[in-house]
PDB file of C-alpha atoms in Angstrom:
ATOM      1  CA  GLY A   6      -1.764 -36.968 -21.086  1.00  0.00           C
ATOM      2  CA  ALA A   7       1.550 -38.872 -20.787  1.00  0.00           C
ATOM      3  CA  VAL A   8       2.017 -39.725 -24.529  1.00  0.00           C
ATOM      4  CA  VAL A   9       5.155 -41.150 -26.037  1.00  0.00           C
ATOM      5  CA  SER A  10       5.747 -40.907 -29.776  1.00  0.00           C
ATOM      6  CA  GLN A  11       7.976 -43.521 -31.336  1.00  0.00           C
ATOM      7  CA  HIS A  12       9.271 -43.382 -34.883  1.00  0.00           C
ATOM      8  CA  PRO A  13       9.622 -45.018 -37.163  1.00  0.00           C
ATOM      9  CA  SER A  14       6.813 -47.615 -36.794  1.00  0.00           C
ATOM     10  CA  ARG A  15       8.428 -49.828 -39.373  1.00  0.00           C
ATOM     11  CA  VAL A  16      11.797 -49.915 -41.057  1.00  0.00           C
ATOM     12  CA  ILE A  17      13.563 -52.173 -43.404  1.00  0.00           C
ATOM     13  CA  CYS A  18      17.297 -51.755 -43.770  1.00  0.00           C
ATOM     14  CA  LYS A  19      20.215 -53.607 -45.367  1.00  0.00           C
ATOM     15  CA  SER A  20      22.694 -55.661 -43.410  1.00  0.00           C
ATOM     16  CA  GLY A  21      25.629 -53.424 -42.262  1.00  0.00           C
ATOM     17  CA  THR A  22      23.766 -50.225 -42.056  1.00  0.00           C
ATOM     18  CA  SER A  23      22.590 -48.373 -38.931  1.00  0.00           C
ATOM     19  CA  VAL A  24      19.076 -47.590 -37.863  1.00  0.00           C
ATOM     20  CA  LYS A  25      17.992 -44.882 -35.478  1.00  0.00           C
ATOM     21  CA  ILE A  26      14.806 -45.167 -33.440  1.00  0.00           C
ATOM     22  CA  GLU A  27      13.340 -42.077 -31.640  1.00  0.00           C
ATOM     23  CA  CYS A  28      11.049 -41.810 -28.693  1.00  0.00           C
ATOM     24  CA  ARG A  29       9.586 -38.479 -27.677  1.00  0.00           C
ATOM     25  CA  SER A  30       7.550 -37.763 -24.639  1.00  0.00           C
ATOM     26  CA  LEU A  31       5.073 -35.179 -25.851  1.00  0.00           C
ATOM     27  CA  ASP A  32       3.513 -33.738 -22.772  1.00  0.00           C
ATOM     28  CA  PHE A  33       5.772 -34.637 -19.818  1.00  0.00           C
ATOM     29  CA  GLN A  34       9.452 -34.802 -19.100  1.00  0.00           C
ATOM     30  CA  ALA A  35      10.904 -38.256 -19.293  1.00  0.00           C
ATOM     31  CA  THR A  36      13.550 -38.656 -16.605  1.00  0.00           C
ATOM     32  CA  THR A  37      13.951 -42.268 -17.366  1.00  0.00           C
ATOM     33  CA  MET A  38      13.625 -44.178 -20.580  1.00  0.00           C
ATOM     34  CA  PHE A  39      13.454 -48.017 -20.870  1.00  0.00           C
ATOM     35  CA  TRP A  40      14.233 -49.722 -24.187  1.00  0.00           C
ATOM     36  CA  TYR A  41      12.908 -53.153 -24.913  1.00  0.00           C
ATOM     37  CA  ARG A  42      13.054 -55.693 -27.663  1.00  0.00           C
ATOM     38  CA  GLN A  43      10.454 -58.354 -28.295  1.00  0.00           C
ATOM     39  CA  PHE A  44      10.807 -61.409 -30.499  1.00  0.00           C
ATOM     40  CA  PRO A  45       7.660 -62.945 -32.100  1.00  0.00           C
ATOM     41  CA  LYS A  46       5.381 -64.609 -29.459  1.00  0.00           C
ATOM     42  CA  GLN A  47       7.766 -63.770 -26.695  1.00  0.00           C
ATOM     43  CA  SER A  48       7.678 -61.433 -23.792  1.00  0.00           C
ATOM     44  CA  LEU A  49       9.486 -58.057 -23.565  1.00  0.00           C
ATOM     45  CA  MET A  50      13.157 -58.107 -22.920  1.00  0.00           C
ATOM     46  CA  LEU A  51      14.706 -55.054 -21.199  1.00  0.00           C
ATOM     47  CA  MET A  52      17.752 -53.946 -23.160  1.00  0.00           C
ATOM     48  CA  ALA A  53      18.747 -50.827 -21.237  1.00  0.00           C
ATOM     49  CA  THR A  54      17.637 -48.052 -18.961  1.00  0.00           C
ATOM     50  CA  SER A  55      18.711 -44.467 -19.404  1.00  0.00           C
ATOM     51  CA  ASN A  56      18.387 -41.446 -17.340  1.00  0.00           C
ATOM     52  CA  GLU A  57      18.495 -37.980 -18.918  1.00  0.00           C
ATOM     53  CA  GLY A  58      22.028 -36.685 -19.108  1.00  0.00           C
ATOM     54  CA  SER A  59      23.609 -39.980 -17.929  1.00  0.00           C
ATOM     55  CA  LYS A  60      25.012 -43.081 -19.709  1.00  0.00           C
ATOM     56  CA  ALA A  61      22.591 -45.827 -20.317  1.00  0.00           C
ATOM     57  CA  THR A  62      22.668 -48.996 -18.082  1.00  0.00           C
ATOM     58  CA  TYR A  63      22.688 -52.110 -20.300  1.00  0.00           C
ATOM     59  CA  GLU A  64      21.239 -55.426 -19.196  1.00  0.00           C
ATOM     60  CA  GLN A  65      23.491 -58.389 -19.224  1.00  0.00           C
ATOM     61  CA  GLY A  66      24.118 -59.763 -22.639  1.00  0.00           C
ATOM     62  CA  VAL A  67      23.206 -56.612 -24.533  1.00  0.00           C
ATOM     63  CA  GLU A  68      26.025 -55.112 -26.491  1.00  0.00           C
ATOM     64  CA  LYS A  69      26.268 -51.436 -25.668  1.00  0.00           C
ATOM     65  CA  ASP A  70      28.475 -50.773 -28.753  1.00  0.00           C
ATOM     66  CA  LYS A  71      25.846 -52.286 -30.970  1.00  0.00           C
ATOM     67  CA  PHE A  72      22.770 -50.630 -29.392  1.00  0.00           C
ATOM     68  CA  LEU A  73      23.670 -46.968 -28.794  1.00  0.00           C
ATOM     69  CA  ILE A  74      21.252 -45.193 -26.507  1.00  0.00           C
ATOM     70  CA  ASN A  75      21.236 -41.375 -26.162  1.00  0.00           C
ATOM     71  CA  HIS A  76      18.983 -39.547 -23.762  1.00  0.00           C
ATOM     72  CA  ALA A  77      20.259 -36.111 -24.092  1.00  0.00           C
ATOM     73  CA  SER A  78      17.133 -34.291 -23.101  1.00  0.00           C
ATOM     74  CA  LEU A  79      13.945 -34.799 -20.989  1.00  0.00           C
ATOM     75  CA  THR A  80      11.776 -35.335 -24.064  1.00  0.00           C
ATOM     76  CA  LEU A  81      13.899 -37.359 -26.462  1.00  0.00           C
ATOM     77  CA  SER A  82      15.693 -40.611 -26.357  1.00  0.00           C
ATOM     78  CA  THR A  83      17.123 -42.501 -29.318  1.00  0.00           C
ATOM     79  CA  LEU A  84      18.231 -46.082 -29.882  1.00  0.00           C
ATOM     80  CA  THR A  85      20.698 -46.687 -32.763  1.00  0.00           C
ATOM     81  CA  VAL A  86      21.104 -50.196 -33.978  1.00  0.00           C
ATOM     82  CA  THR A  87      24.619 -50.027 -35.550  1.00  0.00           C
ATOM     83  CA  SER A  88      25.818 -52.366 -38.265  1.00  0.00           C
ATOM     84  CA  ALA A  89      22.551 -54.144 -38.290  1.00  0.00           C
ATOM     85  CA  HIS A  90      22.268 -57.869 -39.004  1.00  0.00           C
ATOM     86  CA  PRO A  91      19.225 -60.068 -39.806  1.00  0.00           C
ATOM     87  CA  GLU A  92      19.354 -61.419 -36.192  1.00  0.00           C
ATOM     88  CA  ASP A  93      18.647 -57.784 -35.009  1.00  0.00           C
ATOM     89  CA  SER A  94      15.250 -58.000 -36.692  1.00  0.00           C
ATOM     90  CA  SER A  95      12.784 -57.510 -33.916  1.00  0.00           C
ATOM     91  CA  PHE A  96      10.040 -55.319 -32.424  1.00  0.00           C
ATOM     92  CA  TYR A  97      11.635 -52.435 -30.335  1.00  0.00           C
ATOM     93  CA  ILE A  98       9.508 -50.579 -27.767  1.00  0.00           C
ATOM     94  CA  CYS A  99      10.458 -47.632 -25.624  1.00  0.00           C
ATOM     95  CA  SER A 100       8.907 -46.746 -22.295  1.00  0.00           C
ATOM     96  CA  ALA A 101       9.138 -43.369 -20.658  1.00  0.00           C
ATOM     97  CA  GLU A 102       8.826 -42.378 -17.017  1.00  0.00           C
ATOM     98  CA  GLY A 103       8.558 -38.851 -15.606  1.00  0.00           C
ATOM     99  CA  THR A 104       8.386 -37.373 -12.229  1.00  0.00           C
ATOM    100  CA  VAL A 105       4.675 -37.329 -12.276  1.00  0.00           C
ATOM    101  CA  ASN A 106       3.496 -40.359 -14.153  1.00  0.00           C
ATOM    102  CA  TYR A 107       4.615 -43.752 -12.915  1.00  0.00           C
ATOM    103  CA  GLY A 108       2.656 -45.794 -15.332  1.00  0.00           C
ATOM    104  CA  TYR A 109       5.315 -46.793 -17.780  1.00  0.00           C
ATOM    105  CA  THR A 110       3.988 -44.971 -20.811  1.00  0.00           C
ATOM    106  CA  PHE A 111       4.959 -46.908 -23.927  1.00  0.00           C
ATOM    107  CA  GLY A 112       5.740 -45.929 -27.393  1.00  0.00           C
ATOM    108  CA  SER A 113       3.855 -47.669 -30.247  1.00  0.00           C
ATOM    109  CA  GLY A 114       6.910 -49.769 -31.092  1.00  0.00           C
ATOM    110  CA  THR A 115       9.247 -50.036 -34.123  1.00  0.00           C
ATOM    111  CA  ARG A 116       9.305 -53.190 -36.236  1.00  0.00           C
ATOM    112  CA  LEU A 117      12.835 -53.526 -37.601  1.00  0.00           C
ATOM    113  CA  THR A 118      13.602 -55.876 -40.426  1.00  0.00           C
ATOM    114  CA  VAL A 119      17.179 -56.251 -41.596  1.00  0.00           C
ATOM    115  CA  VAL A 120      17.575 -57.865 -45.015  1.00  0.00           C
TER     116      VAL A 120
ATOM    117  CA  ALA B   6      14.613 -62.828  -6.903  1.00  0.00           C
ATOM    118  CA  GLN B   7      11.604 -61.274  -8.592  1.00  0.00           C
ATOM    119  CA  LYS B   8       9.564 -63.238 -10.961  1.00  0.00           C
ATOM    120  CA  VAL B   9       6.189 -63.159 -12.719  1.00  0.00           C
ATOM    121  CA  THR B  10       4.469 -66.317 -13.893  1.00  0.00           C
ATOM    122  CA  GLN B  11       1.644 -66.589 -16.306  1.00  0.00           C
ATOM    123  CA  ALA B  12       1.024 -70.218 -16.586  1.00  0.00           C
ATOM    124  CA  GLN B  13      -1.599 -70.018 -19.301  1.00  0.00           C
ATOM    125  CA  THR B  14       0.268 -69.623 -22.625  1.00  0.00           C
ATOM    126  CA  GLU B  15      -2.816 -69.599 -24.772  1.00  0.00           C
ATOM    127  CA  ILE B  16      -6.562 -69.419 -24.072  1.00  0.00           C
ATOM    128  CA  SER B  17      -9.322 -69.766 -26.591  1.00  0.00           C
ATOM    129  CA  VAL B  18     -12.917 -68.789 -25.685  1.00  0.00           C
ATOM    130  CA  VAL B  19     -16.186 -68.162 -27.529  1.00  0.00           C
ATOM    131  CA  GLU B  20     -17.518 -64.643 -27.500  1.00  0.00           C
ATOM    132  CA  LYS B  21     -19.616 -63.793 -24.371  1.00  0.00           C
ATOM    133  CA  GLU B  22     -17.744 -66.195 -22.193  1.00  0.00           C
ATOM    134  CA  ASP B  23     -15.968 -65.018 -19.043  1.00  0.00           C
ATOM    135  CA  VAL B  24     -12.336 -65.684 -18.922  1.00  0.00           C
ATOM    136  CA  THR B  25      -9.685 -65.300 -16.158  1.00  0.00           C
ATOM    137  CA  LEU B  26      -6.015 -64.811 -16.823  1.00  0.00           C
ATOM    138  CA  ASP B  27      -3.807 -65.910 -14.005  1.00  0.00           C
ATOM    139  CA  CYS B  28      -0.702 -64.115 -12.702  1.00  0.00           C
ATOM    140  CA  VAL B  29       1.526 -65.299  -9.879  1.00  0.00           C
ATOM    141  CA  TYR B  30       4.407 -63.214  -8.639  1.00  0.00           C
ATOM    142  CA  GLU B  31       7.446 -63.486  -6.362  1.00  0.00           C
ATOM    143  CA  THR B  32       9.194 -60.766  -4.734  1.00  0.00           C
ATOM    144  CA  ARG B  33      11.091 -60.025  -1.527  1.00  0.00           C
ATOM    145  CA  ASP B  34      10.031 -56.391  -1.476  1.00  0.00           C
ATOM    146  CA  THR B  35       7.331 -55.537   0.906  1.00  0.00           C
ATOM    147  CA  THR B  36       6.056 -52.807  -1.257  1.00  0.00           C
ATOM    148  CA  TYR B  37       5.626 -53.087  -5.037  1.00  0.00           C
ATOM    149  CA  TYR B  38       3.469 -52.399  -8.028  1.00  0.00           C
ATOM    150  CA  LEU B  39       1.668 -54.874 -10.190  1.00  0.00           C
ATOM    151  CA  PHE B  40       0.569 -54.046 -13.765  1.00  0.00           C
ATOM    152  CA  TRP B  41      -1.455 -55.628 -16.527  1.00  0.00           C
ATOM    153  CA  TYR B  42      -0.941 -54.629 -20.181  1.00  0.00           C
ATOM    154  CA  LYS B  43      -2.790 -55.563 -23.310  1.00  0.00           C
ATOM    155  CA  GLN B  44      -0.899 -56.059 -26.597  1.00  0.00           C
ATOM    156  CA  PRO B  45      -3.121 -56.434 -29.640  1.00  0.00           C
ATOM    157  CA  PRO B  46      -1.779 -57.691 -32.956  1.00  0.00           C
ATOM    158  CA  SER B  47      -0.629 -54.092 -33.826  1.00  0.00           C
ATOM    159  CA  GLY B  48       1.918 -54.484 -31.138  1.00  0.00           C
ATOM    160  CA  GLU B  49       1.306 -51.410 -29.179  1.00  0.00           C
ATOM    161  CA  LEU B  50       1.205 -51.936 -25.339  1.00  0.00           C
ATOM    162  CA  VAL B  51      -1.971 -50.750 -23.698  1.00  0.00           C
ATOM    163  CA  PHE B  52      -1.817 -50.073 -19.994  1.00  0.00           C
ATOM    164  CA  LEU B  53      -4.708 -51.559 -18.171  1.00  0.00           C
ATOM    165  CA  ILE B  54      -4.084 -51.306 -14.513  1.00  0.00           C
ATOM    166  CA  ARG B  55      -1.473 -50.530 -11.842  1.00  0.00           C
ATOM    167  CA  ARG B  56      -1.929 -51.762  -8.361  1.00  0.00           C
ATOM    168  CA  ASN B  57       0.086 -50.846  -5.283  1.00  0.00           C
ATOM    169  CA  SER B  58       0.788 -53.640  -2.888  1.00  0.00           C
ATOM    170  CA  PHE B  59      -0.705 -51.669  -0.080  1.00  0.00           C
ATOM    171  CA  ASP B  60      -4.093 -51.762  -1.747  1.00  0.00           C
ATOM    172  CA  GLU B  61      -5.644 -55.256  -1.746  1.00  0.00           C
ATOM    173  CA  GLN B  62      -9.015 -54.178  -2.894  1.00  0.00           C
ATOM    174  CA  ASN B  63     -10.255 -55.716  -5.976  1.00  0.00           C
ATOM    175  CA  GLU B  64     -10.994 -53.380  -8.941  1.00  0.00           C
ATOM    176  CA  ILE B  65     -13.683 -53.430 -11.610  1.00  0.00           C
ATOM    177  CA  SER B  66     -13.461 -51.402 -14.724  1.00  0.00           C
ATOM    178  CA  GLY B  67     -16.393 -52.085 -17.118  1.00  0.00           C
ATOM    179  CA  ARG B  68     -16.033 -55.697 -18.205  1.00  0.00           C
ATOM    180  CA  TYR B  69     -12.610 -55.919 -16.677  1.00  0.00           C
ATOM    181  CA  SER B  70     -11.887 -56.927 -13.022  1.00  0.00           C
ATOM    182  CA  TRP B  71      -8.730 -57.712 -11.079  1.00  0.00           C
ATOM    183  CA  ASN B  72      -8.361 -59.855  -8.053  1.00  0.00           C
ATOM    184  CA  PHE B  73      -5.317 -59.027  -5.895  1.00  0.00           C
ATOM    185  CA  GLN B  74      -4.531 -61.580  -3.196  1.00  0.00           C
ATOM    186  CA  LYS B  75      -1.208 -61.066  -1.313  1.00  0.00           C
ATOM    187  CA  SER B  76      -1.708 -64.320   0.552  1.00  0.00           C
ATOM    188  CA  THR B  77      -1.294 -66.279  -2.644  1.00  0.00           C
ATOM    189  CA  SER B  78       0.817 -63.736  -4.464  1.00  0.00           C
ATOM    190  CA  SER B  79      -1.641 -63.615  -7.255  1.00  0.00           C
ATOM    191  CA  PHE B  80      -3.143 -60.822  -9.368  1.00  0.00           C
ATOM    192  CA  ASN B  81      -5.603 -62.427 -11.609  1.00  0.00           C
ATOM    193  CA  PHE B  82      -7.432 -60.511 -14.408  1.00  0.00           C
ATOM    194  CA  THR B  83     -11.057 -61.459 -15.474  1.00  0.00           C
ATOM    195  CA  ILE B  84     -12.860 -60.376 -18.610  1.00  0.00           C
ATOM    196  CA  THR B  85     -16.596 -60.661 -18.365  1.00  0.00           C
ATOM    197  CA  ALA B  86     -18.625 -61.338 -21.457  1.00  0.00           C
ATOM    198  CA  SER B  87     -15.600 -61.475 -23.678  1.00  0.00           C
ATOM    199  CA  GLN B  88     -15.597 -59.875 -27.134  1.00  0.00           C
ATOM    200  CA  VAL B  89     -13.711 -60.455 -30.335  1.00  0.00           C
ATOM    201  CA  VAL B  90     -11.847 -57.195 -29.790  1.00  0.00           C
ATOM    202  CA  ASP B  91     -10.452 -58.600 -26.484  1.00  0.00           C
ATOM    203  CA  SER B  92      -8.254 -61.004 -28.520  1.00  0.00           C
ATOM    204  CA  ALA B  93      -4.662 -59.973 -27.740  1.00  0.00           C
ATOM    205  CA  VAL B  94      -1.642 -60.965 -25.661  1.00  0.00           C
ATOM    206  CA  TYR B  95      -1.922 -59.965 -22.011  1.00  0.00           C
ATOM    207  CA  PHE B  96       1.059 -59.347 -19.936  1.00  0.00           C
ATOM    208  CA  CYS B  97       1.334 -59.225 -16.100  1.00  0.00           C
ATOM    209  CA  ALA B  98       4.283 -57.248 -14.659  1.00  0.00           C
ATOM    210  CA  LEU B  99       5.858 -56.379 -11.389  1.00  0.00           C
ATOM    211  CA  SER B 100       8.111 -53.460 -10.221  1.00  0.00           C
ATOM    212  CA  ALA B 101       9.485 -51.845  -7.087  1.00  0.00           C
ATOM    213  CA  LEU B 102       7.952 -48.600  -5.957  1.00  0.00           C
ATOM    214  CA  PRO B 103       9.483 -45.234  -6.822  1.00  0.00           C
ATOM    215  CA  GLY B 104      12.516 -44.371  -4.896  1.00  0.00           C
ATOM    216  CA  ALA B 105      13.929 -47.875  -5.016  1.00  0.00           C
ATOM    217  CA  GLY B 106      16.644 -46.718  -7.371  1.00  0.00           C
ATOM    218  CA  ASN B 107      17.744 -49.128 -10.042  1.00  0.00           C
ATOM    219  CA  ASN B 108      15.433 -51.811  -9.036  1.00  0.00           C
ATOM    220  CA  ARG B 109      12.351 -50.172 -10.559  1.00  0.00           C
ATOM    221  CA  LYS B 110      12.514 -52.019 -13.837  1.00  0.00           C
ATOM    222  CA  LEU B 111       9.485 -54.035 -14.818  1.00  0.00           C
ATOM    223  CA  ILE B 112       9.617 -57.756 -14.468  1.00  0.00           C
ATOM    224  CA  TRP B 113       7.424 -59.262 -17.070  1.00  0.00           C
ATOM    225  CA  GLY B 114       5.537 -62.497 -17.394  1.00  0.00           C
ATOM    226  CA  LEU B 115       5.675 -64.430 -20.603  1.00  0.00           C
ATOM    227  CA  GLY B 116       2.175 -63.256 -21.529  1.00  0.00           C
ATOM    228  CA  THR B 117      -1.119 -65.132 -22.192  1.00  0.00           C
ATOM    229  CA  SER B 118      -2.472 -65.080 -25.747  1.00  0.00           C
ATOM    230  CA  LEU B 119      -6.271 -64.775 -25.726  1.00  0.00           C
ATOM    231  CA  ALA B 120      -8.300 -65.616 -28.694  1.00  0.00           C
ATOM    232  CA  VAL B 121     -12.012 -64.795 -28.448  1.00  0.00           C
ATOM    233  CA  ASN B 122     -13.896 -66.531 -31.354  1.00  0.00           C
ATOM    234  CA  PRO B 123     -17.256 -65.314 -32.626  1.00  0.00           C
TER     235      PRO B 123
END
């Protein structure tokens, strides 16, 4: 149980375009979704926390207009990287938490490359 | 402030050796969770263990064991008879317990990269 499906696993896009990353909780209701980014050989950096039906809470230094997070339902959250630039290239991981599981179930990650 | 320190950046061992990964944490909370995760080269995070601060019993799961000591604020992870498939980055993390509102986010260590050589 407690599976989170994250898509796409890899994406290459051109500078200036937008990319949407989806995370779906397959067998539980995700009341809270955490979005992380991870640079090579570094730890995870929390970008934002979203609760279903509410606006996301962004960490200091994370541009909310650039990284749009939507958590409109209990099973789906999306992260849209708008007007992507090469410096946005990174590994993005979502983590979902429901009312039953408190184990921080993670998606498999999305490797974004902006060229 | 909450903090997790994994002092070992990289460890290299030969297969079948035992290896211990250190984790020291700081928190003002009296109740909290501690976690260990494995991140293989594929990038996916694999949950290994969650330990409640109320429970100081050590845990063993196959070749894995964890030593939780509140007195030294440490939650060390030992792999016995290491194997090549254990090669990965291992993260220790800390969080408040459910019900603590916005403070429940995970505080991550920087990770320890373990290389197990044949």
